[in-house]
Amino acid sequence: AAGGCSASTAAWWRCGAALALLLAVAAELGVGLSLIPGMDGWADELTRRFFLGLLFAPAGVLLRRGLALKLNARCPPFPLGTFSGNVLSCAVMALLYEAIDDDDDDAPHFALIARAVGLGFCGSLSTVSTFADEVSERLRPSAATKGECTCAGVLYALASLACTFAVGFLAYALTQRCDELDRFCHTGGADALRWLG
């Protein structure tokens, strides 16, 4: 067996690699068809977003894995890698959707691509399953805590939920405020002065 794997494990890896390659080719074909002018009718917006999202997903997965490897071991009661991946994902998603809200009709593919980045990159960067597993693991009694439960799981869960919500809200709200200030500056305040009086 190659690389110390059993024959059946090596066969599974080969099948998995072949399936991944097939999915990558299908995604590329889907992306190509979704962006060719005149081919917009081949699929609905959700299908095109899915295929485009497949292009951005690997970057999210790799960043999440890198954050977990670098940061989770630094503070075992509070997995900083998963936490930072979830918080970063919420911030990027808020910025994307704020940009979609401000989008004008000059860039017809902008909203599609922004939503695909949210689906692929942010969806792969954030993780509910790992988060739930880490919270559950910290709630279980262990030999390290002499069989007693600690509050690390509860604190981790509450801090994660509070921070992801706060960062997402602030990212969206601050960009909205910046847009208002930008409009004020570009109109010379004329709109505000007319409103005042």
Coordinates of C-alpha atoms in Angstrom, one line a residue:
A1 CA 0.0 0.0 0.0
A2 CA 1.2 3.5 -0.8
G3 CA 2.3 5.8 1.9
G4 CA 1.6 3.4 4.8
C5 CA -2.1 3.2 3.9
S6 CA -4.0 0.0 3.6
A7 CA -5.1 -1.0 0.1
S8 CA -8.8 -0.2 0.9
T9 CA -7.8 3.2 2.3
A10 CA -5.7 4.1 -0.7
A11 CA -8.6 3.1 -3.0
W12 CA -11.0 5.4 -1.0
W13 CA -8.5 8.2 -1.4
R14 CA -8.3 7.6 -5.2
C15 CA -12.1 7.6 -5.4
G16 CA -12.3 10.8 -3.4
A17 CA -9.7 12.5 -5.5
A18 CA -11.5 11.5 -8.7
L19 CA -14.8 12.7 -7.3
A20 CA -13.2 16.0 -6.3
L21 CA -11.7 16.5 -9.8
L22 CA -15.1 15.7 -11.4
L23 CA -16.8 18.3 -9.1
A24 CA -14.1 20.9 -9.9
V25 CA -14.6 20.4 -13.7
A26 CA -18.4 20.6 -13.3
A27 CA -18.0 23.8 -11.2
E28 CA -15.7 25.4 -13.8
L29 CA -18.2 24.5 -16.5
G30 CA -21.0 25.9 -14.5
V31 CA -19.1 29.1 -13.8
G32 CA -18.2 29.5 -17.4
L33 CA -21.8 29.1 -18.6
S34 CA -23.1 31.4 -15.9
L35 CA -20.8 34.3 -16.9
I36 CA -21.0 34.0 -20.7
P37 CA -23.2 36.8 -22.1
G38 CA -26.4 35.3 -23.5
M39 CA -26.1 32.1 -21.4
D40 CA -27.9 33.6 -18.4
G41 CA -31.0 31.6 -19.2
W42 CA -29.4 28.1 -18.8
A43 CA -29.9 28.2 -15.0
D44 CA -31.6 30.2 -12.4
E45 CA -29.7 32.6 -10.1
L46 CA -29.5 30.2 -7.3
T47 CA -27.8 27.5 -9.4
R48 CA -25.3 30.0 -10.8
R49 CA -24.6 31.2 -7.3
F50 CA -23.9 27.6 -6.2
F51 CA -21.5 26.9 -9.1
L52 CA -19.7 30.2 -8.5
G53 CA -19.6 29.5 -4.7
L54 CA -17.7 26.3 -5.4
L55 CA -14.8 28.4 -6.7
F56 CA -14.5 30.4 -3.5
A57 CA -15.1 27.6 -1.0
P58 CA -11.5 26.2 -1.1
A59 CA -10.1 29.5 0.1
G60 CA -12.5 29.5 3.0
V61 CA -11.7 25.9 4.0
L62 CA -7.9 26.5 3.8
L63 CA -8.1 29.7 5.8
R64 CA -10.3 28.0 8.5
R65 CA -7.9 25.1 8.7
G66 CA -4.9 27.3 8.9
L67 CA -6.5 29.4 11.7
A68 CA -7.4 26.2 13.6
L69 CA -3.9 24.8 13.3
K70 CA -2.2 28.1 14.3
L71 CA -4.6 29.3 17.0
N72 CA -6.6 26.6 18.6
A73 CA -3.7 25.1 20.6
R74 CA -2.8 28.5 22.1
C75 CA -5.7 28.5 24.4
P76 CA -7.4 25.1 24.7
P77 CA -10.4 26.2 26.7
F78 CA -11.2 28.9 24.0
P79 CA -10.5 27.7 20.4
L80 CA -9.3 31.0 18.9
G81 CA -9.0 29.5 15.4
T82 CA -12.6 28.5 15.1
F83 CA -13.7 31.7 16.9
S84 CA -11.7 34.0 14.6
G85 CA -12.9 32.1 11.5
N86 CA -16.5 32.5 12.5
V87 CA -16.1 36.2 13.4
L88 CA -14.2 37.0 10.2
S89 CA -16.9 35.2 8.2
C90 CA -19.6 37.3 9.8
A91 CA -17.7 40.5 9.1
V92 CA -17.1 39.6 5.4
M93 CA -20.7 38.5 5.0
A94 CA -22.0 41.8 6.4
L95 CA -19.7 43.8 4.2
L96 CA -20.8 41.8 1.1
Y97 CA -24.5 42.2 1.8
E98 CA -24.1 45.9 2.5
A99 CA -22.3 46.2 -0.8
I100 CA -25.2 44.3 -2.5
D101 CA -27.7 46.7 -0.9
D102 CA -25.8 49.7 -2.3
D103 CA -25.2 48.1 -5.7
D104 CA -26.4 50.0 -8.7
D105 CA -27.6 48.4 -11.9
D106 CA -24.2 49.2 -13.7
A107 CA -22.7 45.9 -12.7
P108 CA -25.2 43.1 -13.3
H109 CA -23.0 40.3 -12.1
F110 CA -21.8 42.0 -8.9
A111 CA -24.7 40.8 -6.7
L112 CA -24.3 37.2 -8.1
I113 CA -20.6 37.2 -7.4
A114 CA -20.9 38.8 -4.0
R115 CA -23.5 36.3 -2.9
A116 CA -21.3 33.4 -4.3
V117 CA -18.4 34.7 -2.2
G118 CA -20.7 34.7 0.8
L119 CA -21.9 31.2 0.1
G120 CA -18.6 29.7 -0.9
F121 CA -15.9 31.5 1.0
C122 CA -17.8 32.6 4.1
G123 CA -19.8 29.4 4.3
S124 CA -16.6 27.4 4.3
L125 CA -14.7 29.8 6.6
S126 CA -17.4 29.6 9.3
T127 CA -18.3 26.4 10.9
V128 CA -21.3 25.4 13.0
S129 CA -20.4 21.7 13.3
T130 CA -16.9 22.3 14.7
F131 CA -18.2 25.1 17.0
A132 CA -20.9 22.7 18.4
D133 CA -18.4 19.9 18.8
E134 CA -16.0 22.3 20.7
V135 CA -18.7 23.6 23.0
S136 CA -19.9 20.1 23.7
E137 CA -16.3 18.9 24.4
R138 CA -15.8 21.8 26.9
L139 CA -19.1 20.9 28.7
R140 CA -18.1 17.3 29.3
P141 CA -16.3 16.4 32.5
S142 CA -12.7 15.3 31.8
A143 CA -9.7 13.9 33.6
A144 CA -8.0 17.3 33.3
T145 CA -10.8 18.9 35.4
K146 CA -10.9 16.0 37.8
G147 CA -14.3 14.9 36.6
E148 CA -15.9 18.4 37.2
C149 CA -17.7 20.4 34.6
T150 CA -16.2 23.8 33.8
C151 CA -17.9 26.9 32.4
A152 CA -15.5 27.1 29.5
G153 CA -18.1 25.7 27.0
V154 CA -20.7 28.1 28.1
L155 CA -18.3 31.1 28.0
Y156 CA -17.0 30.0 24.6
A157 CA -20.5 29.7 23.2
L158 CA -21.8 33.0 24.6
A159 CA -18.6 34.9 23.5
S160 CA -18.8 33.4 20.0
L161 CA -22.5 34.3 19.5
A162 CA -22.1 37.8 21.0
C163 CA -18.9 38.6 19.0
T164 CA -20.2 37.3 15.7
F165 CA -23.4 39.2 16.0
A166 CA -21.6 42.4 17.2
V167 CA -19.0 42.3 14.4
G168 CA -21.5 41.5 11.7
F169 CA -23.8 44.3 12.9
L170 CA -21.0 46.8 13.3
A171 CA -19.5 46.0 9.9
Y172 CA -22.9 46.5 8.2
A173 CA -23.8 49.6 10.2
L174 CA -20.4 51.4 9.8
T175 CA -20.4 50.9 6.1
Q176 CA -24.0 52.2 5.9
R177 CA -22.8 55.3 7.9
C178 CA -19.8 55.7 5.6
D179 CA -22.1 55.6 2.6
E180 CA -24.3 58.3 4.1
L181 CA -21.2 60.5 4.8
D182 CA -19.9 59.9 1.3
R183 CA -23.2 61.0 -0.2
F184 CA -23.2 64.0 2.0
C185 CA -19.7 65.0 0.9
H186 CA -20.4 64.4 -2.8
T187 CA -23.6 66.6 -2.7
G188 CA -21.8 69.3 -0.7
G189 CA -24.4 68.8 2.0
A190 CA -27.1 70.1 -0.3
D191 CA -29.5 67.3 0.5
A192 CA -29.0 67.7 4.2
L193 CA -29.5 71.5 4.0
R194 CA -32.7 71.1 1.9
W195 CA -34.0 68.6 4.5
L196 CA -33.2 71.0 7.4
G197 CA -34.9 73.8 5.9

